[in-house]
Amino acid sequence: MSTADYGEKIPNNVALHEDRRLQRALESWQPDFLNWWESMGPALPTEDVYLRTAVNVGREGWAHFGHVPMKDYRWGIFLAERDQDRRIGFGEHKGEPAWQQVPGEYRAELQRLIVIQGDTEPASVEQQRNLGATAPSLYDLRNLFQVNVEEGRHLWAMVYLLHAHFGREGREEAAELLHRNSGSEDAPRILGAFNEETPDWLSFFMFTYFTDRDGKYQLGTLKESAFDPLSRTCEFMLKEEAHHMFVGTTGIDRVVERTAQVMVANDTDEVAAHGAISLAQIQKYLNFHYSVSLDLFGGETSTNVANYYTAGLKGRWMEGRRKDDHKLTDDAFLVDALLDLQSGEPRIGQTEVAALTGLNTDLRREYIDDCQGGVNRWNKILAAAGLPHRLKLPHIAFNRKVGAFAAIEASPDGDILGKDEWERQQGKWLPTGTDKTYVRSLMRPVYERGKIAAWIAPPRGAPSGGGINGKPFDYDYVHLA
Ligand code: BYC
């Protein structure tokens, strides 16, 4: 069951050959996917790339590494092993056997969740399409492409569910996933952050740190789903996702490290003359990517999320470890809120709501704690360099476009600001045109083995180590066309 069948046109571990109709439907979607990959996927022409391909869903040895032409990458369908006795862990169906089929009453909601999840995957590939042209090293270039092919596979994961379980509507939605495009005027991607640009590698690392991390948390809640095929596909996606976050975490580590080196060596905060990115600019990029990623959790209170939970479609992060009744019908929860709205002087505080409607806040808090881990790590790099400067996460109300704080503007410290004040000050907190132009000006490709751009440090252990799958940093990860 767990080993992938690579003899098939579409590699899979779901016995696709036993369902000819489904197989044909997916095989007819496949050329559309490949056309989309050609026109919207990585723009840089390459001969081959040192990529990992999933071959097994077990704990060990689940991936194979080798140089492959990207257009021949074997995108497949892999679900984690089925637990025959799995029971629903929360909501009104708690304790009942997990569903192998979609219950009619939840069809629309489940389909919507799967479409939203599916929509983000190709969106991120589109956002990152042009980054190959400015990669700081072959190692980074390979990591970019690894992330891209796996986001492509995550799209396959959702398309499989749509085709296998949602009939004609599912097939139509699967087609739409290739028609909407990131940033398009007419048919944009569904969620805000996936229509933003990723025009430079600092943005890419911030995206893989903050936005991919939303993916980790959302997939973590869908892994709890009563709909077993969704749960199993998310479980396996999470395994691949870990590398994407590694790319973000260590990418920002290395930018901060390089900046710190330049600051110490030249005894200055003004590192532009030395070709590095200032800490002030890193902080602004962090503020942006963190705040748009907070929006991805939806409103602080939401009846959607209450319904998803009660129905058993979407659980909480680490549902199994929570010490309560896993139904939450009688519980209350404190959510972040804008208070005293009527008084004309709103303030940021907390308010008690039914626990079920506060579940987006619950998940966002788990996410925020995790994000803080990265900031602590980067601050350790600054401390180790002997610098007093520190990075920090901005306040939860800063730059929000979704939820309780969408109607106001707030500073990174959480002070509510009037529109004029915000307009005057926002350039101190969010990347300005000048910051973006500067960061982009540093983005020149370095395609020579073992070499790296001046604005970023090589990974630890380079050049003889520090690479992927035990290879050195100076390995020939990518052969350009
Ligand atoms: N932008 O009740 P509300 C990933 C909509 S990332 C635009 O407060 P709800 C990845 C919302 O749809 C993970 N619209 O929120 C990362 C609703 O619309 P309707 C992706 C937004 O429904 C990197 C209305 O506003 N997966 O995997 O409780 C690279 C009221 O919303 C936004 C998922 O998100 C927004 N930011 O929660 C690659 C999991 N936020 O219904 C991949 C599936 C809200 O009134 N999705 N809206 O028309 C969900 O669980 C939920 O839909 C959300 C929203 C968490 C997104």
XYZ file of C-alpha atoms and ligand atoms in Angstrom:
537
model
C 0.000 0.000 0.000
C 2.643 2.521 1.029
C 4.966 2.077 -1.946
C 4.273 4.241 -4.953
C 3.463 2.619 -8.249
C 5.772 4.333 -10.740
C 4.758 2.034 -13.592
C 1.605 4.129 -14.035
C 1.266 7.368 -15.973
C 0.353 9.006 -12.679
C 2.468 7.546 -9.871
C 0.216 6.713 -6.935
C -0.350 4.550 -3.915
C -4.146 4.634 -4.159
C -4.568 1.742 -6.599
C -5.665 4.136 -9.316
C -5.629 1.338 -11.918
C -8.597 -0.255 -10.143
C -10.829 2.719 -10.951
C -10.593 3.276 -14.698
C -13.009 6.231 -14.770
C -11.104 8.123 -12.151
C -7.821 7.218 -13.787
C -9.044 8.541 -17.137
C -10.360 11.738 -15.570
C -7.033 12.424 -13.876
C -5.118 11.504 -17.013
C -7.114 14.079 -18.904
C -6.318 16.729 -16.268
C -2.606 15.835 -16.432
C -1.810 17.613 -19.764
C -3.542 20.754 -18.474
C -1.358 20.596 -15.390
C 1.766 20.165 -17.535
C 0.746 23.090 -19.749
C 0.199 25.184 -16.650
C 3.630 24.126 -15.297
C 5.266 25.097 -18.606
C 3.604 28.494 -18.766
C 3.306 29.433 -15.067
C 5.977 27.306 -13.361
C 9.703 28.074 -13.003
C 10.769 30.332 -15.874
C 14.517 29.634 -15.790
C 15.463 26.997 -18.391
C 17.285 24.050 -16.836
C 18.583 20.684 -18.038
C 18.057 18.952 -14.733
C 17.844 19.561 -11.008
C 18.846 17.462 -7.992
C 15.364 16.797 -6.641
C 13.720 14.517 -4.175
C 10.738 12.510 -5.346
C 8.401 10.741 -2.958
C 8.496 6.966 -3.427
C 6.988 5.688 -0.217
C 4.858 7.106 2.557
C 6.581 5.275 5.414
C 8.672 6.904 8.089
C 12.111 6.170 6.620
C 13.450 6.336 3.099
C 10.291 7.877 1.686
C 12.070 9.939 -0.923
C 14.521 9.314 -3.716
C 17.092 11.974 -4.694
C 18.516 12.375 -8.163
C 19.062 14.757 -11.069
C 15.843 14.991 -13.095
C 14.663 17.298 -15.876
C 11.901 19.258 -14.147
C 9.374 18.709 -16.908
C 9.791 14.963 -16.352
C 9.264 15.195 -12.597
C 6.841 12.453 -11.542
C 4.076 14.279 -9.725
C 2.055 11.638 -7.957
C -0.765 10.910 -5.560
C 0.279 9.668 -2.147
C -1.869 9.178 0.882
C -0.465 8.182 4.264
C -1.192 4.625 5.336
C -4.831 3.958 6.261
C -5.667 3.165 9.859
C -8.603 0.750 9.514
C -9.868 1.575 13.006
C -9.591 5.342 12.805
C -12.387 7.161 14.634
C -13.487 10.776 14.417
C -11.700 12.741 17.107
C -13.933 15.793 17.635
C -17.250 17.486 16.930
C -20.722 16.026 16.962
C -19.613 12.788 15.278
C -16.809 12.169 17.755
C -16.203 8.458 18.258
C -17.865 7.363 14.998
C -15.724 5.637 12.340
C -13.870 8.080 10.063
C -15.605 8.602 6.706
C -14.213 7.041 3.565
C -16.839 8.827 1.480
C -18.132 12.387 1.663
C -21.425 12.654 3.568
C -23.973 14.484 1.395
C -24.770 17.007 4.123
C -21.150 18.250 4.269
C -20.319 18.046 0.622
C -20.323 21.763 -0.100
C -18.222 22.728 2.944
C -15.664 19.992 2.389
C -15.336 20.858 -1.254
C -14.804 24.498 -0.348
C -12.037 23.690 2.137
C -10.291 21.450 -0.384
C -10.581 24.064 -3.138
C -9.143 26.796 -0.881
C -6.273 24.535 0.137
C -5.714 23.483 -3.489
C -5.766 27.064 -4.724
C -2.780 28.094 -2.588
C -0.455 25.442 -3.998
C -0.206 26.518 -7.665
C -0.490 30.140 -6.498
C 2.823 29.909 -4.678
C 4.509 28.376 -7.738
C 3.222 31.288 -9.830
C 4.449 33.800 -7.260
C 7.930 32.262 -7.341
C 8.106 31.807 -11.089
C 10.856 34.320 -11.819
C 13.095 33.811 -8.805
C 15.386 31.384 -10.627
C 16.769 34.305 -12.631
C 18.314 35.795 -9.478
C 19.236 32.797 -7.308
C 22.045 33.553 -4.839
C 23.581 30.080 -5.323
C 22.934 26.743 -7.029
C 22.038 25.317 -3.621
C 19.302 27.934 -3.173
C 18.156 27.485 -6.750
C 17.699 23.780 -6.138
C 15.750 24.444 -2.948
C 13.448 26.834 -4.797
C 12.721 24.200 -7.435
C 12.209 21.518 -4.784
C 9.609 23.696 -3.103
C 7.983 24.382 -6.489
C 7.674 20.763 -7.594
C 6.272 19.757 -4.226
C 3.705 22.546 -4.240
C 2.779 21.139 -7.656
C 2.371 17.736 -6.028
C 0.218 19.239 -3.305
C -2.036 20.557 -6.038
C -2.256 16.971 -7.334
C -3.190 15.857 -3.826
C -6.216 18.175 -3.734
C -7.170 17.493 -7.345
C -7.219 13.774 -6.611
C -9.723 14.373 -3.802
C -11.877 16.600 -6.025
C -11.913 14.058 -8.863
C -12.350 11.003 -6.664
C -15.039 12.321 -4.332
C -16.871 15.338 -5.759
C -18.104 14.235 -9.182
C -18.602 16.721 -11.991
C -18.396 19.733 -9.693
C -15.102 18.448 -8.357
C -13.715 18.102 -11.882
C -14.836 21.638 -12.704
C -13.165 22.973 -9.572
C -9.980 21.075 -10.474
C -9.977 22.806 -13.862
C -10.502 26.193 -12.189
C -7.435 25.635 -10.009
C -5.358 25.985 -13.169
C -7.344 28.949 -14.511
C -7.125 31.303 -11.560
C -3.732 32.964 -11.323
C -1.836 34.786 -8.621
C -2.319 38.540 -8.949
C -4.727 38.236 -11.899
C -7.267 41.070 -12.224
C -9.990 38.831 -13.635
C -9.416 35.547 -11.832
C -7.174 36.028 -8.791
C -6.245 33.349 -6.273
C -8.710 33.009 -3.409
C -6.692 34.118 -0.373
C -5.017 37.520 -0.060
C -1.378 36.526 0.563
C -1.371 34.400 -2.587
C -1.939 37.405 -4.804
C 1.070 39.295 -3.437
C 4.318 39.357 -5.372
C 7.399 37.343 -4.407
C 9.827 39.404 -6.465
C 13.073 38.807 -4.574
C 14.740 36.169 -2.419
C 14.251 37.978 0.864
C 10.513 37.836 0.119
C 10.874 34.173 -0.831
C 12.508 33.280 2.488
C 9.930 35.317 4.394
C 7.151 33.614 2.408
C 8.503 30.131 3.087
C 8.950 31.018 6.758
C 5.628 32.767 7.429
C 3.190 31.746 4.698
C 4.251 28.123 4.313
C 3.914 27.952 8.086
C 0.233 28.857 7.742
C 0.159 25.853 5.412
C 1.649 23.701 8.153
C -1.027 24.771 10.627
C -3.954 24.532 8.215
C -2.818 21.107 7.025
C -2.440 20.125 10.672
C -6.124 20.917 11.271
C -7.247 19.161 8.068
C -5.186 16.121 9.068
C -7.667 15.759 11.956
C -10.601 15.690 9.513
C -13.284 13.012 9.787
C -12.996 12.648 6.004
C -10.222 10.077 6.023
C -8.791 10.591 2.498
C -8.301 14.304 3.305
C -6.698 13.454 6.617
C -4.314 10.967 5.037
C -3.286 13.221 2.172
C -2.577 16.100 4.568
C -0.509 13.865 6.778
C 1.810 13.086 3.902
C 1.887 16.694 2.660
C 3.096 17.775 6.097
C 6.104 15.547 5.705
C 7.144 17.381 2.529
C 6.226 20.738 4.043
C 8.964 20.458 6.683
C 11.649 21.110 4.070
C 9.827 24.196 2.810
C 9.951 25.697 6.260
C 13.586 24.702 6.624
C 14.260 26.738 3.489
C 12.567 29.782 5.047
C 14.076 29.459 8.508
C 17.640 28.902 7.383
C 17.281 31.387 4.531
C 16.480 34.183 6.990
C 19.196 32.872 9.365
C 21.710 33.332 6.588
C 20.518 36.815 5.583
C 20.668 37.957 9.225
C 24.066 36.346 9.673
C 25.514 38.104 6.652
C 24.074 41.456 7.741
C 25.486 40.980 11.231
C 28.936 40.163 9.827
C 28.919 43.316 7.708
C 27.678 45.472 10.608
C 30.409 44.201 12.923
C 33.184 44.353 10.346
C 32.351 47.952 9.433
C 30.961 49.099 12.775
C 27.822 50.477 11.154
C 24.074 49.841 10.792
C 24.228 51.218 7.240
C 25.171 48.134 5.311
C 23.984 49.157 1.835
C 27.432 50.394 0.829
C 28.660 46.866 1.542
C 25.970 45.095 -0.448
C 23.993 43.687 2.490
C 20.354 44.119 3.598
C 19.906 46.286 6.684
C 18.204 44.948 9.786
C 15.620 47.720 9.402
C 14.744 46.355 5.954
C 14.664 42.768 7.200
C 12.276 43.910 9.946
C 10.000 45.608 7.390
C 9.840 42.487 5.210
C 9.146 40.425 8.321
C 6.327 42.814 9.328
C 4.741 42.504 5.911
C 4.893 38.741 5.495
C 3.860 38.041 9.067
C 0.824 40.339 8.941
C -0.484 39.066 5.590
C -0.006 35.523 6.860
C -2.006 36.307 10.033
C -4.862 37.229 7.705
C -4.821 33.698 6.283
C -6.402 32.380 9.465
C -9.662 34.237 8.779
C -11.628 36.328 11.279
C -10.950 36.220 15.041
C -14.491 34.918 15.365
C -16.076 32.853 12.633
C -19.222 30.818 12.284
C -17.587 29.001 9.361
C -14.917 27.541 11.596
C -17.481 26.638 14.275
C -19.487 24.727 11.658
C -16.385 23.019 10.267
C -15.416 21.848 13.735
C -18.842 20.677 14.826
C -19.260 18.754 11.567
C -15.837 17.106 12.012
C -14.340 18.613 8.844
C -11.502 20.645 10.370
C -10.072 20.082 13.845
C -7.634 21.951 16.045
C -3.865 21.843 15.974
C -2.860 18.710 17.927
C -6.499 17.847 18.572
C -5.556 14.553 20.189
C -3.462 16.261 22.836
C -6.155 18.700 23.958
C -7.574 17.974 27.381
C -11.269 18.755 26.921
C -14.384 17.097 25.536
C -13.438 17.781 21.866
C -16.938 19.153 21.297
C -16.603 22.571 22.935
C -20.333 23.243 22.868
C -20.349 24.661 26.417
C -16.932 26.297 26.436
C -15.909 29.920 26.196
C -12.718 31.407 24.791
C -11.020 34.807 24.866
C -10.341 36.240 21.418
C -8.504 39.382 20.362
C -10.998 42.120 19.629
C -11.564 45.773 19.018
C -13.421 47.092 22.086
C -15.415 50.235 22.856
C -16.275 50.731 19.209
C -19.333 52.858 20.044
C -17.340 55.289 22.164
C -15.499 56.579 19.111
C -12.241 55.628 20.850
C -11.795 51.940 20.110
C -9.109 50.009 21.936
C -7.483 46.659 21.348
C -8.293 44.030 23.937
C -9.947 40.678 24.331
C -13.512 39.511 24.524
C -15.112 36.229 25.536
C -16.925 34.261 22.854
C -18.240 30.717 22.415
C -15.141 28.547 22.048
C -16.344 27.150 18.727
C -16.463 30.543 17.054
C -13.002 31.392 18.409
C -11.186 28.513 16.725
C -9.457 30.656 14.095
C -7.943 32.610 16.980
C -6.902 29.387 18.673
C -5.049 28.261 15.555
C -3.547 31.704 14.916
C -2.136 31.703 18.464
C -0.462 28.347 17.918
C 1.004 29.774 14.743
C 2.208 32.968 16.441
C 4.048 30.964 19.119
C 5.763 28.987 16.393
C 6.701 32.163 14.476
C 8.278 33.559 17.637
C 10.675 30.608 17.540
C 12.219 31.896 14.339
C 12.568 35.409 15.697
C 14.343 34.030 18.776
C 16.697 32.132 16.525
C 17.553 35.190 14.438
C 18.067 37.229 17.598
C 20.520 34.625 18.854
C 22.523 35.161 15.669
C 22.563 38.905 16.385
C 23.518 38.324 20.020
C 26.307 35.927 19.040
C 27.688 38.632 16.756
C 27.771 40.957 19.780
C 25.039 43.242 18.404
C 22.358 44.803 20.643
C 19.763 44.947 17.813
C 16.773 42.609 17.903
C 14.013 41.609 15.465
C 10.440 41.212 16.662
C 6.992 40.167 15.557
C 4.688 43.166 15.112
C 1.455 43.426 17.088
C -1.448 41.231 16.015
C -3.451 44.294 14.893
C -0.692 45.635 12.648
C -1.495 45.824 8.904
C -4.459 43.473 9.069
C -6.937 43.284 6.189
C -9.071 40.423 7.511
C -10.818 40.080 10.863
C -11.346 42.245 13.940
C -8.585 44.736 13.119
C -9.235 45.193 9.424
C -11.107 48.422 10.076
C -8.276 50.175 11.925
C -4.607 50.912 11.505
C -2.174 50.063 14.275
C 1.556 50.495 14.807
C 3.831 47.457 15.294
C 3.552 48.173 19.049
C -0.243 47.988 18.888
C -1.131 51.681 19.142
C -4.211 52.582 17.120
C -3.428 55.264 14.557
C -5.553 57.658 12.532
C -5.444 57.269 8.735
C -3.143 60.282 8.282
C -0.766 59.150 10.975
C -0.640 55.687 9.395
C 0.041 57.150 5.953
C 2.860 59.257 7.389
C 4.450 56.425 9.327
C 3.860 53.201 7.409
C 7.086 53.570 5.419
C 8.962 53.035 8.686
C 7.290 49.666 9.159
C 6.538 48.212 5.742
C 8.896 47.955 2.756
C 8.811 51.177 0.728
C 9.420 51.444 -3.001
C 13.018 52.425 -2.157
C 13.518 49.359 0.051
C 12.105 47.055 -2.616
C 14.213 48.617 -5.338
C 17.315 48.275 -3.197
C 16.645 44.625 -2.308
C 15.912 43.861 -5.951
C 19.151 45.571 -6.996
C 21.067 42.974 -4.954
C 19.375 40.105 -6.751
C 21.949 38.983 -9.281
C 22.277 35.327 -10.136
C 25.227 33.308 -8.868
C 25.263 30.051 -10.797
C 28.865 29.009 -10.185
C 29.313 25.897 -8.044
C 30.235 26.732 -4.448
C 29.815 30.510 -4.924
C 27.268 32.694 -3.164
C 25.870 36.234 -3.441
C 27.252 38.879 -1.086
C 23.977 39.624 0.726
C 23.570 36.152 2.225
C 25.827 33.769 4.151
C 26.342 30.212 2.876
C 24.682 27.432 4.891
C 26.555 26.167 7.944
C 29.160 23.602 6.983
C 29.761 24.999 3.479
C 31.581 24.425 1.216
C 32.436 20.788 2.012
C 29.122 20.147 3.851
C 25.943 22.092 4.455
C 24.080 20.818 1.424
C 21.113 18.616 0.672
C 20.910 14.859 1.326
C 24.461 14.772 2.683
C 25.889 16.507 -0.378
C 28.235 19.478 0.016
C 27.158 23.063 -0.573
C 29.338 23.162 -3.687
C 27.611 20.189 -5.330
C 26.272 20.614 -8.891
C 22.641 20.842 -7.793
C 21.357 22.375 -11.009
C 22.480 22.064 -14.615
C 21.254 25.102 -16.493
C 20.040 24.718 -20.052
N -8.214 36.289 1.985
O -15.293 33.125 8.541
P -14.011 33.776 8.112
C -0.793 26.702 2.261
C -12.913 34.809 3.525
S -1.586 27.929 3.142
C -9.387 36.300 1.320
O -13.451 34.803 8.996
P -12.998 31.151 7.831
C 0.382 27.078 1.463
C -13.444 33.435 3.867
O -13.126 32.484 2.857
C -3.012 27.142 3.842
N -10.553 35.871 1.849
O -12.891 32.711 7.819
C 1.272 28.035 1.930
C -14.919 33.696 4.013
O -15.495 33.752 2.729
P -17.025 33.281 2.529
C -4.232 27.169 2.960
C -10.547 35.421 3.121
O -13.835 30.672 6.711
C 2.362 28.398 1.157
C -14.973 35.108 4.599
O -13.702 35.703 4.266
N -5.286 26.336 3.488
O -1.193 25.588 2.299
O -13.281 30.690 9.211
C 2.579 27.797 -0.064
C -15.193 35.088 6.091
O -14.122 34.362 6.661
C -9.372 35.388 3.883
C -6.363 26.800 4.144
O -6.569 27.971 4.311
C -8.170 35.847 3.266
N -6.995 35.844 3.921
O -11.450 30.814 7.595
C 1.693 26.844 -0.527
C -7.316 25.751 4.675
N -9.681 34.884 5.099
O -17.084 31.841 2.974
C 0.605 26.475 0.232
C -8.685 25.851 4.115
C -10.981 34.642 5.098
O -17.830 34.189 3.368
N -9.362 27.120 4.410
N -11.516 34.938 3.911
O -17.205 33.458 1.022
C -9.913 27.426 5.594
O -9.812 26.690 6.534
C -10.684 28.710 5.737
O -11.351 28.929 4.547
C -9.835 29.962 6.087
C -10.787 31.111 6.416
C -8.926 29.641 7.259
C -8.994 30.406 4.904
